[in-house]
PDB file of C-alpha atoms in Angstrom:
ATOM      1  CA  UNK A   1      -6.049 -29.886 -25.152  1.00 71.00           C
ATOM      2  CA  UNK A   2      -5.843 -29.131 -21.419  1.00 74.00           C
ATOM      3  CA  UNK A   3      -2.404 -27.590 -21.953  1.00 79.00           C
ATOM      4  CA  UNK A   4      -3.741 -25.327 -24.734  1.00 83.00           C
ATOM      5  CA  UNK A   5      -6.709 -24.286 -22.585  1.00 77.00           C
ATOM      6  CA  UNK A   6      -4.320 -23.427 -19.768  1.00 70.00           C
ATOM      7  CA  UNK A   7      -2.178 -21.296 -22.109  1.00 75.00           C
ATOM      8  CA  UNK A   8      -5.278 -19.457 -23.376  1.00 76.00           C
ATOM      9  CA  UNK A   9      -6.432 -18.843 -19.803  1.00 71.00           C
ATOM     10  CA  UNK A  10      -2.986 -17.487 -18.848  1.00 70.00           C
ATOM     11  CA  UNK A  11      -3.016 -15.171 -21.873  1.00 74.00           C
ATOM     12  CA  UNK A  12      -6.501 -13.881 -21.016  1.00 74.00           C
ATOM     13  CA  UNK A  13      -5.408 -13.380 -17.405  1.00 72.00           C
ATOM     14  CA  UNK A  14      -2.275 -11.422 -18.410  1.00 72.00           C
ATOM     15  CA  UNK A  15      -4.423  -9.124 -20.563  1.00 78.00           C
ATOM     16  CA  UNK A  16      -6.445  -8.252 -17.442  1.00 85.00           C
ATOM     17  CA  UNK A  17      -3.229  -7.266 -15.657  1.00 87.00           C
ATOM     18  CA  UNK A  18      -2.472  -4.254 -17.820  1.00 79.00           C
ATOM     19  CA  UNK A  19      -2.738  -1.521 -15.161  1.00 78.00           C
ATOM     20  CA  UNK A  20       0.110   0.979 -14.768  1.00 75.00           C
ATOM     21  CA  UNK A  21       1.449  -0.675 -11.604  1.00 80.00           C
ATOM     22  CA  UNK A  22       0.178  -4.265 -12.045  1.00 87.00           C
ATOM     23  CA  UNK A  23       3.623  -5.743 -12.766  1.00 89.00           C
ATOM     24  CA  UNK A  24       5.141  -4.317  -9.590  1.00 86.00           C
ATOM     25  CA  UNK A  25       5.821  -5.933  -6.229  1.00 87.00           C
ATOM     26  CA  UNK A  26       3.033  -5.561  -3.672  1.00 86.00           C
ATOM     27  CA  UNK A  27       3.034  -4.169  -0.148  1.00 84.00           C
ATOM     28  CA  UNK A  28       0.199  -5.823   1.749  1.00 88.00           C
ATOM     29  CA  UNK A  29      -1.024  -4.711   5.177  1.00 85.00           C
ATOM     30  CA  UNK A  30      -3.549  -6.470   7.407  1.00 94.00           C
ATOM     31  CA  UNK A  31      -5.252  -4.746  10.342  1.00 92.00           C
ATOM     32  CA  UNK A  32      -7.431  -6.540  12.892  1.00 96.00           C
ATOM     33  CA  UNK A  33     -10.841  -4.870  13.112  1.00 92.00           C
ATOM     34  CA  UNK A  34     -13.574  -5.032  15.705  1.00 79.00           C
ATOM     35  CA  UNK A  35     -13.941  -8.377  17.472  1.00 75.00           C
ATOM     36  CA  UNK A  36     -11.117  -8.405  20.041  1.00 88.00           C
ATOM     37  CA  UNK A  37      -8.909 -11.489  20.243  1.00 94.00           C
ATOM     38  CA  UNK A  38     -11.006 -13.253  17.586  1.00 95.00           C
ATOM     39  CA  UNK A  39     -10.307 -10.441  15.109  1.00 96.00           C
ATOM     40  CA  UNK A  40      -6.581 -10.551  15.890  1.00 96.00           C
ATOM     41  CA  UNK A  41      -6.544 -14.312  15.336  1.00 97.00           C
ATOM     42  CA  UNK A  42      -8.432 -13.780  12.063  1.00 97.00           C
ATOM     43  CA  UNK A  43      -5.803 -11.240  10.953  1.00 98.00           C
ATOM     44  CA  UNK A  44      -3.091 -13.844  11.572  1.00 98.00           C
ATOM     45  CA  UNK A  45      -5.081 -16.463   9.638  1.00 98.00           C
ATOM     46  CA  UNK A  46      -5.197 -14.052   6.682  1.00 98.00           C
ATOM     47  CA  UNK A  47      -1.453 -13.457   6.940  1.00 98.00           C
ATOM     48  CA  UNK A  48      -0.796 -17.213   6.798  1.00 98.00           C
ATOM     49  CA  UNK A  49      -3.164 -17.498   3.839  1.00 99.00           C
ATOM     50  CA  UNK A  50      -1.397 -14.797   1.817  1.00 99.00           C
ATOM     51  CA  UNK A  51       2.057 -16.134   2.685  1.00 98.00           C
ATOM     52  CA  UNK A  52       0.995 -19.583   1.438  1.00 98.00           C
ATOM     53  CA  UNK A  53      -0.529 -18.013  -1.666  1.00 98.00           C
ATOM     54  CA  UNK A  54       2.752 -16.190  -2.345  1.00 98.00           C
ATOM     55  CA  UNK A  55       4.711 -19.412  -1.824  1.00 98.00           C
ATOM     56  CA  UNK A  56       2.503 -21.202  -4.362  1.00 96.00           C
ATOM     57  CA  UNK A  57       3.332 -18.464  -6.880  1.00 94.00           C
ATOM     58  CA  UNK A  58       7.045 -18.673  -6.014  1.00 96.00           C
ATOM     59  CA  UNK A  59       6.948 -15.053  -4.861  1.00 97.00           C
ATOM     60  CA  UNK A  60       9.386 -13.880  -2.194  1.00 96.00           C
ATOM     61  CA  UNK A  61       8.026 -12.339   0.986  1.00 94.00           C
ATOM     62  CA  UNK A  62       9.425 -10.127   3.714  1.00 81.00           C
ATOM     63  CA  UNK A  63       7.461  -9.196   6.828  1.00 78.00           C
ATOM     64  CA  UNK A  64       7.645  -5.677   8.232  1.00 72.00           C
ATOM     65  CA  UNK A  65       5.896  -3.957  11.183  1.00 69.00           C
ATOM     66  CA  UNK A  66       4.609  -7.112  12.865  1.00 77.00           C
ATOM     67  CA  UNK A  67       2.431  -6.111  15.841  1.00 79.00           C
ATOM     68  CA  UNK A  68       1.400  -9.062  18.007  1.00 87.00           C
ATOM     69  CA  UNK A  69      -2.054  -9.396  19.514  1.00 90.00           C
ATOM     70  CA  UNK A  70      -2.564  -9.209  23.260  1.00 85.00           C
ATOM     71  CA  UNK A  71      -3.705 -12.816  23.741  1.00 88.00           C
ATOM     72  CA  UNK A  72      -3.316 -14.347  20.291  1.00 92.00           C
ATOM     73  CA  UNK A  73      -2.977 -13.370  16.655  1.00 95.00           C
ATOM     74  CA  UNK A  74      -1.784 -10.008  15.377  1.00 94.00           C
ATOM     75  CA  UNK A  75      -3.006  -6.431  15.595  1.00 92.00           C
ATOM     76  CA  UNK A  76      -1.409  -5.496  12.288  1.00 85.00           C
ATOM     77  CA  UNK A  77       1.287  -6.574   9.864  1.00 84.00           C
ATOM     78  CA  UNK A  78       2.888  -5.326   6.669  1.00 83.00           C
ATOM     79  CA  UNK A  79       4.478  -7.747   4.245  1.00 85.00           C
ATOM     80  CA  UNK A  80       6.220  -7.100   0.964  1.00 84.00           C
ATOM     81  CA  UNK A  81       5.438  -9.675  -1.718  1.00 94.00           C
ATOM     82  CA  UNK A  82       7.984  -9.649  -4.521  1.00 91.00           C
ATOM     83  CA  UNK A  83       7.231 -11.113  -7.906  1.00 95.00           C
ATOM     84  CA  UNK A  84       5.954 -10.118 -11.329  1.00 91.00           C
ATOM     85  CA  UNK A  85       2.296  -9.030 -11.186  1.00 93.00           C
ATOM     86  CA  UNK A  86       2.156  -9.359  -7.387  1.00 95.00           C
ATOM     87  CA  UNK A  87       0.259  -6.070  -7.150  1.00 89.00           C
ATOM     88  CA  UNK A  88      -1.921  -6.887 -10.154  1.00 93.00           C
ATOM     89  CA  UNK A  89      -3.099 -10.057  -8.443  1.00 95.00           C
ATOM     90  CA  UNK A  90      -3.426  -8.719  -4.917  1.00 96.00           C
ATOM     91  CA  UNK A  91      -5.285  -5.493  -5.616  1.00 91.00           C
ATOM     92  CA  UNK A  92      -8.377  -7.710  -5.707  1.00 94.00           C
ATOM     93  CA  UNK A  93      -7.917  -8.238  -1.950  1.00 95.00           C
ATOM     94  CA  UNK A  94      -8.310  -4.582  -0.888  1.00 89.00           C
ATOM     95  CA  UNK A  95     -11.157  -4.228   1.604  1.00 90.00           C
ATOM     96  CA  UNK A  96     -12.634  -5.758   4.748  1.00 94.00           C
ATOM     97  CA  UNK A  97     -12.711  -9.537   5.193  1.00 97.00           C
ATOM     98  CA  UNK A  98     -15.236 -11.153   7.572  1.00 96.00           C
ATOM     99  CA  UNK A  99     -15.028 -14.457   9.468  1.00 96.00           C
ATOM    100  CA  UNK A 100     -17.983 -16.206  11.116  1.00 96.00           C
ATOM    101  CA  UNK A 101     -17.138 -19.183  13.330  1.00 95.00           C
ATOM    102  CA  UNK A 102     -17.451 -20.734  16.772  1.00 94.00           C
ATOM    103  CA  UNK A 103     -14.878 -18.802  18.763  1.00 92.00           C
ATOM    104  CA  UNK A 104     -11.992 -20.910  20.136  1.00 92.00           C
ATOM    105  CA  UNK A 105     -11.457 -18.105  22.666  1.00 90.00           C
ATOM    106  CA  UNK A 106     -14.992 -18.169  24.068  1.00 88.00           C
ATOM    107  CA  UNK A 107     -15.475 -20.656  26.921  1.00 86.00           C
ATOM    108  CA  UNK A 108     -19.131 -21.013  25.885  1.00 88.00           C
ATOM    109  CA  UNK A 109     -18.105 -21.652  22.237  1.00 85.00           C
ATOM    110  CA  UNK A 110     -20.529 -19.097  20.918  1.00 90.00           C
ATOM    111  CA  UNK A 111     -20.594 -17.927  17.316  1.00 92.00           C
ATOM    112  CA  UNK A 112     -18.431 -14.845  16.711  1.00 92.00           C
ATOM    113  CA  UNK A 113     -18.042 -12.498  13.755  1.00 93.00           C
ATOM    114  CA  UNK A 114     -14.597 -10.995  13.201  1.00 94.00           C
ATOM    115  CA  UNK A 115     -13.255  -8.428  10.766  1.00 95.00           C
ATOM    116  CA  UNK A 116      -9.863  -7.572   9.321  1.00 96.00           C
ATOM    117  CA  UNK A 117      -8.945  -4.886   6.822  1.00 93.00           C
ATOM    118  CA  UNK A 118      -6.537  -5.619   3.969  1.00 93.00           C
ATOM    119  CA  UNK A 119      -4.637  -2.834   2.212  1.00 85.00           C
ATOM    120  CA  UNK A 120      -2.504  -3.426  -0.862  1.00 84.00           C
ATOM    121  CA  UNK A 121      -0.294  -0.964  -2.665  1.00 78.00           C
ATOM    122  CA  UNK A 122       2.340  -1.285  -5.381  1.00 78.00           C
ATOM    123  CA  UNK A 123       5.972  -0.823  -4.455  1.00 79.00           C
ATOM    124  CA  UNK A 124       6.719   2.471  -6.206  1.00 66.00           C
ATOM    125  CA  UNK A 125       9.710   3.366  -4.002  1.00 55.00           C
ATOM    126  CA  UNK A 126      12.082   3.958  -6.896  1.00 55.00           C
ATOM    127  CA  UNK A 127      15.045   6.261  -6.342  1.00 43.00           C
ATOM    128  CA  UNK A 128      14.110   9.880  -6.941  1.00 51.00           C
ATOM    129  CA  UNK A 129      16.596  11.859  -9.010  1.00 63.00           C
ATOM    130  CA  UNK A 130      16.445  15.572  -8.201  1.00 74.00           C
ATOM    131  CA  UNK A 131      17.660  17.536 -11.220  1.00 82.00           C
ATOM    132  CA  UNK A 132      17.463  21.320 -11.119  1.00 88.00           C
ATOM    133  CA  UNK A 133      17.960  23.041 -14.456  1.00 92.00           C
ATOM    134  CA  UNK A 134      19.643  26.489 -14.329  1.00 92.00           C
ATOM    135  CA  UNK A 135      16.797  28.014 -16.367  1.00 94.00           C
ATOM    136  CA  UNK A 136      14.260  26.805 -13.771  1.00 95.00           C
ATOM    137  CA  UNK A 137      15.594  28.944 -10.940  1.00 95.00           C
ATOM    138  CA  UNK A 138      15.787  32.653 -10.100  1.00 95.00           C
ATOM    139  CA  UNK A 139      18.579  33.644  -7.713  1.00 94.00           C
ATOM    140  CA  UNK A 140      18.516  36.925  -5.743  1.00 92.00           C
ATOM    141  CA  UNK A 141      21.105  38.212  -3.316  1.00 89.00           C
ATOM    142  CA  UNK A 142      20.433  40.650  -0.506  1.00 83.00           C
ATOM    143  CA  UNK A 143      22.033  41.975   2.628  1.00 80.00           C
ATOM    144  CA  UNK A 144      21.751  39.598   5.577  1.00 66.00           C
ATOM    145  CA  UNK A 145      19.685  40.890   8.477  1.00 56.00           C
ATOM    146  CA  UNK A 146      20.147  38.215  11.144  1.00 48.00           C
ATOM    147  CA  UNK A 147      22.927  37.499  13.597  1.00 43.00           C
ATOM    148  CA  UNK A 148      26.072  36.234  11.970  1.00 44.00           C
ATOM    149  CA  UNK A 149      29.089  38.073  13.197  1.00 44.00           C
ATOM    150  CA  UNK A 150      30.851  41.203  12.054  1.00 45.00           C
ATOM    151  CA  UNK A 151      30.761  40.422   8.311  1.00 45.00           C
ATOM    152  CA  UNK A 152      27.062  39.628   8.003  1.00 46.00           C
ATOM    153  CA  UNK A 153      25.692  43.041   6.994  1.00 51.00           C
ATOM    154  CA  UNK A 154      28.593  44.395   4.958  1.00 57.00           C
ATOM    155  CA  UNK A 155      27.817  42.605   1.647  1.00 69.00           C
ATOM    156  CA  UNK A 156      24.844  41.144  -0.231  1.00 77.00           C
ATOM    157  CA  UNK A 157      25.780  37.654   0.944  1.00 81.00           C
ATOM    158  CA  UNK A 158      22.264  36.271   1.624  1.00 84.00           C
ATOM    159  CA  UNK A 159      20.720  34.159  -1.156  1.00 87.00           C
ATOM    160  CA  UNK A 160      17.094  33.602  -2.120  1.00 89.00           C
ATOM    161  CA  UNK A 161      16.311  30.934  -4.738  1.00 92.00           C
ATOM    162  CA  UNK A 162      12.902  30.550  -6.374  1.00 95.00           C
ATOM    163  CA  UNK A 163      12.103  27.361  -8.277  1.00 96.00           C
ATOM    164  CA  UNK A 164       9.933  28.652 -11.138  1.00 95.00           C
ATOM    165  CA  UNK A 165       8.027  25.414 -12.061  1.00 94.00           C
ATOM    166  CA  UNK A 166       6.847  24.791  -8.469  1.00 93.00           C
ATOM    167  CA  UNK A 167       6.989  28.246  -6.897  1.00 94.00           C
ATOM    168  CA  UNK A 168       9.116  26.923  -4.003  1.00 90.00           C
ATOM    169  CA  UNK A 169      11.282  29.631  -2.424  1.00 85.00           C
ATOM    170  CA  UNK A 170      14.279  28.985  -0.174  1.00 80.00           C
ATOM    171  CA  UNK A 171      16.645  31.427   1.485  1.00 73.00           C
ATOM    172  CA  UNK A 172      19.944  31.208   3.303  1.00 75.00           C
ATOM    173  CA  UNK A 173      21.791  33.942   5.146  1.00 69.00           C
ATOM    174  CA  UNK A 174      23.591  31.917   7.798  1.00 63.00           C
ATOM    175  CA  UNK A 175      26.961  31.607   6.070  1.00 60.00           C
ATOM    176  CA  UNK A 176      29.480  34.373   5.683  1.00 73.00           C
ATOM    177  CA  UNK A 177      29.929  34.176   1.897  1.00 79.00           C
ATOM    178  CA  UNK A 178      27.422  34.341  -0.931  1.00 84.00           C
ATOM    179  CA  UNK A 179      28.930  31.172  -2.424  1.00 88.00           C
ATOM    180  CA  UNK A 180      28.372  29.241   0.818  1.00 82.00           C
ATOM    181  CA  UNK A 181      24.832  30.579   1.163  1.00 80.00           C
ATOM    182  CA  UNK A 182      24.034  29.606  -2.425  1.00 88.00           C
ATOM    183  CA  UNK A 183      25.323  26.052  -1.822  1.00 83.00           C
ATOM    184  CA  UNK A 184      23.188  25.719   1.301  1.00 71.00           C
ATOM    185  CA  UNK A 185      20.141  27.224  -0.450  1.00 79.00           C
ATOM    186  CA  UNK A 186      20.488  24.717  -3.323  1.00 84.00           C
ATOM    187  CA  UNK A 187      20.698  21.901  -0.800  1.00 72.00           C
ATOM    188  CA  UNK A 188      17.514  23.221   0.866  1.00 67.00           C
ATOM    189  CA  UNK A 189      15.772  23.468  -2.493  1.00 82.00           C
ATOM    190  CA  UNK A 190      16.670  19.886  -3.403  1.00 82.00           C
ATOM    191  CA  UNK A 191      15.350  18.731  -0.029  1.00 69.00           C
ATOM    192  CA  UNK A 192      12.084  20.634  -0.574  1.00 70.00           C
ATOM    193  CA  UNK A 193      11.673  19.198  -4.081  1.00 81.00           C
ATOM    194  CA  UNK A 194      12.365  15.690  -2.789  1.00 71.00           C
ATOM    195  CA  UNK A 195       9.795  16.178  -0.012  1.00 68.00           C
ATOM    196  CA  UNK A 196       7.260  17.427  -2.564  1.00 81.00           C
ATOM    197  CA  UNK A 197       7.860  14.421  -4.819  1.00 80.00           C
ATOM    198  CA  UNK A 198       7.540  12.069  -1.841  1.00 66.00           C
ATOM    199  CA  UNK A 199       4.220  13.653  -0.863  1.00 73.00           C
ATOM    200  CA  UNK A 200       2.914  13.262  -4.411  1.00 82.00           C
ATOM    201  CA  UNK A 201       3.932   9.593  -4.390  1.00 79.00           C
ATOM    202  CA  UNK A 202       2.344   9.033  -0.979  1.00 70.00           C
ATOM    203  CA  UNK A 203      -0.909  10.611  -2.193  1.00 77.00           C
ATOM    204  CA  UNK A 204      -0.832   8.394  -5.292  1.00 79.00           C
ATOM    205  CA  UNK A 205      -0.097   5.348  -3.117  1.00 77.00           C
ATOM    206  CA  UNK A 206      -2.979   6.271  -0.781  1.00 72.00           C
ATOM    207  CA  UNK A 207      -5.302   6.520  -3.807  1.00 74.00           C
ATOM    208  CA  UNK A 208      -4.128   3.121  -5.034  1.00 75.00           C
ATOM    209  CA  UNK A 209      -4.653   1.552  -1.596  1.00 67.00           C
ATOM    210  CA  UNK A 210      -8.354   2.100  -1.945  1.00 64.00           C
ATOM    211  CA  UNK A 211     -10.737   3.932   0.299  1.00 53.00           C
ATOM    212  CA  UNK A 212      -9.669   4.088   3.927  1.00 56.00           C
ATOM    213  CA  UNK A 213     -12.777   2.324   5.202  1.00 51.00           C
ATOM    214  CA  UNK A 214     -13.403   1.329   8.800  1.00 56.00           C
ATOM    215  CA  UNK A 215     -13.100  -2.429   9.366  1.00 53.00           C
ATOM    216  CA  UNK A 216     -16.604  -3.221  10.527  1.00 54.00           C
ATOM    217  CA  UNK A 217     -19.909  -4.732   9.383  1.00 49.00           C
ATOM    218  CA  UNK A 218     -21.191  -3.322   6.120  1.00 52.00           C
ATOM    219  CA  UNK A 219     -17.913  -2.734   4.277  1.00 69.00           C
ATOM    220  CA  UNK A 220     -16.771  -6.304   3.731  1.00 86.00           C
ATOM    221  CA  UNK A 221     -15.697  -7.534   0.310  1.00 95.00           C
ATOM    222  CA  UNK A 222     -15.516 -11.225   1.266  1.00 97.00           C
ATOM    223  CA  UNK A 223     -16.931 -13.454   3.995  1.00 97.00           C
ATOM    224  CA  UNK A 224     -15.648 -16.766   5.314  1.00 98.00           C
ATOM    225  CA  UNK A 225     -18.223 -18.803   7.225  1.00 97.00           C
ATOM    226  CA  UNK A 226     -17.057 -21.878   9.159  1.00 96.00           C
ATOM    227  CA  UNK A 227     -20.187 -22.286  11.273  1.00 87.00           C
ATOM    228  CA  UNK A 228     -22.988 -23.334  10.857  1.00 88.00           C
ATOM    229  CA  UNK A 229     -21.783 -24.281   7.342  1.00 94.00           C
ATOM    230  CA  UNK A 230     -18.633 -23.851   5.244  1.00 98.00           C
ATOM    231  CA  UNK A 231     -18.620 -21.178   2.562  1.00 98.00           C
ATOM    232  CA  UNK A 232     -16.380 -18.399   1.255  1.00 98.00           C
ATOM    233  CA  UNK A 233     -18.223 -15.723  -0.715  1.00 98.00           C
ATOM    234  CA  UNK A 234     -17.005 -12.600  -2.512  1.00 97.00           C
ATOM    235  CA  UNK A 235     -19.708  -9.945  -2.254  1.00 95.00           C
ATOM    236  CA  UNK A 236     -18.506  -8.029  -5.316  1.00 92.00           C
ATOM    237  CA  UNK A 237     -18.500 -10.913  -7.807  1.00 94.00           C
ATOM    238  CA  UNK A 238     -20.765 -13.422  -5.995  1.00 95.00           C
ATOM    239  CA  UNK A 239     -18.104 -16.074  -6.573  1.00 97.00           C
ATOM    240  CA  UNK A 240     -18.189 -18.662  -3.788  1.00 98.00           C
ATOM    241  CA  UNK A 241     -16.728 -21.993  -2.696  1.00 98.00           C
ATOM    242  CA  UNK A 242     -17.440 -24.502   0.062  1.00 98.00           C
ATOM    243  CA  UNK A 243     -13.736 -25.328   0.398  1.00 98.00           C
ATOM    244  CA  UNK A 244     -12.922 -23.000   3.308  1.00 98.00           C
ATOM    245  CA  UNK A 245      -9.917 -25.154   4.273  1.00 97.00           C
ATOM    246  CA  UNK A 246      -8.353 -24.879   0.827  1.00 98.00           C
ATOM    247  CA  UNK A 247      -9.043 -21.134   0.680  1.00 98.00           C
ATOM    248  CA  UNK A 248      -7.385 -20.501   4.054  1.00 98.00           C
ATOM    249  CA  UNK A 249      -4.448 -22.665   2.909  1.00 98.00           C
ATOM    250  CA  UNK A 250      -3.760 -20.170   0.111  1.00 98.00           C
ATOM    251  CA  UNK A 251      -6.115 -21.132  -2.716  1.00 97.00           C
ATOM    252  CA  UNK A 252      -7.148 -17.525  -3.399  1.00 98.00           C
ATOM    253  CA  UNK A 253      -6.634 -17.548  -7.190  1.00 95.00           C
ATOM    254  CA  UNK A 254     -10.241 -18.414  -8.127  1.00 95.00           C
ATOM    255  CA  UNK A 255     -11.398 -15.291  -6.248  1.00 97.00           C
ATOM    256  CA  UNK A 256      -8.681 -13.171  -7.855  1.00 95.00           C
ATOM    257  CA  UNK A 257      -9.616 -14.450 -11.326  1.00 92.00           C
ATOM    258  CA  UNK A 258     -13.315 -13.815 -10.708  1.00 94.00           C
ATOM    259  CA  UNK A 259     -12.612 -10.259  -9.538  1.00 93.00           C
ATOM    260  CA  UNK A 260     -10.344  -9.394 -12.469  1.00 92.00           C
ATOM    261  CA  UNK A 261     -12.849 -10.867 -14.935  1.00 89.00           C
ATOM    262  CA  UNK A 262     -15.657  -8.878 -13.309  1.00 88.00           C
ATOM    263  CA  UNK A 263     -13.591  -5.682 -13.414  1.00 84.00           C
ATOM    264  CA  UNK A 264     -12.706  -6.280 -17.062  1.00 81.00           C
ATOM    265  CA  UNK A 265     -16.384  -6.749 -17.806  1.00 76.00           C
ATOM    266  CA  UNK A 266     -17.460  -3.868 -15.568  1.00 64.00           C
ATOM    267  CA  UNK A 267     -19.765  -6.023 -13.440  1.00 60.00           C
ATOM    268  CA  UNK A 268     -18.040  -6.011 -10.020  1.00 59.00           C
ATOM    269  CA  UNK A 269     -20.112  -4.272  -7.351  1.00 58.00           C
ATOM    270  CA  UNK A 270     -19.029  -2.172  -4.406  1.00 52.00           C
ATOM    271  CA  UNK A 271     -15.684  -1.146  -5.933  1.00 47.00           C
TER     272      UNK A 271
END
């Protein structure tokens, strides 16, 4: 019976992961917020937590852009988490995470509140094929006007290419022959189209990352309290647990499940 219940739960969970990019690998970034060395230590604690979570799921990880903290912890880190549905799971983690504890860096052992911002985006860095159809371009030739030696003004060797679907216009008059100028102009056009496609993808990735909120009080999605009591609470779903140790050791799935269920039911707040 337990096995059947588990299969049903897995099926329900997979139905929640039906977003366009949910099956993709995830690129997760953590940035220490306000709170000095405590915040940087908190950012490193979150990194360890997500690495352990990934290990539990048998996902592969690769750390990029690791910026160490001044005294302890990290200022920021980016890690790629590779595995089916990595993004679908981890998009629930986008936002600011808060930690309340007795600071190990404070000689007086006072209670400190620290923040760290988590960004998650799908890996959509697929190879971009630039195909230019002949019917999509208009080619004009004209007499070169710039410097270019004795041959430059004698023929209509300069080339202007307009890409009709996008309106992009490129010109080349540096080479001596029209054929050479056309080759260079096509190369310029492909570069411009690639740049345009990259910008579109970056804008889409920025949208998927979530709002670029400042990591401070008032924007947090989840709080971990270690003093004066132990509790982890998600402020969007109200799901909570007293097992802070297990949570920080990578047991994030209950929070992910609660978030996805709330999103499926349209009851998550602050998202």
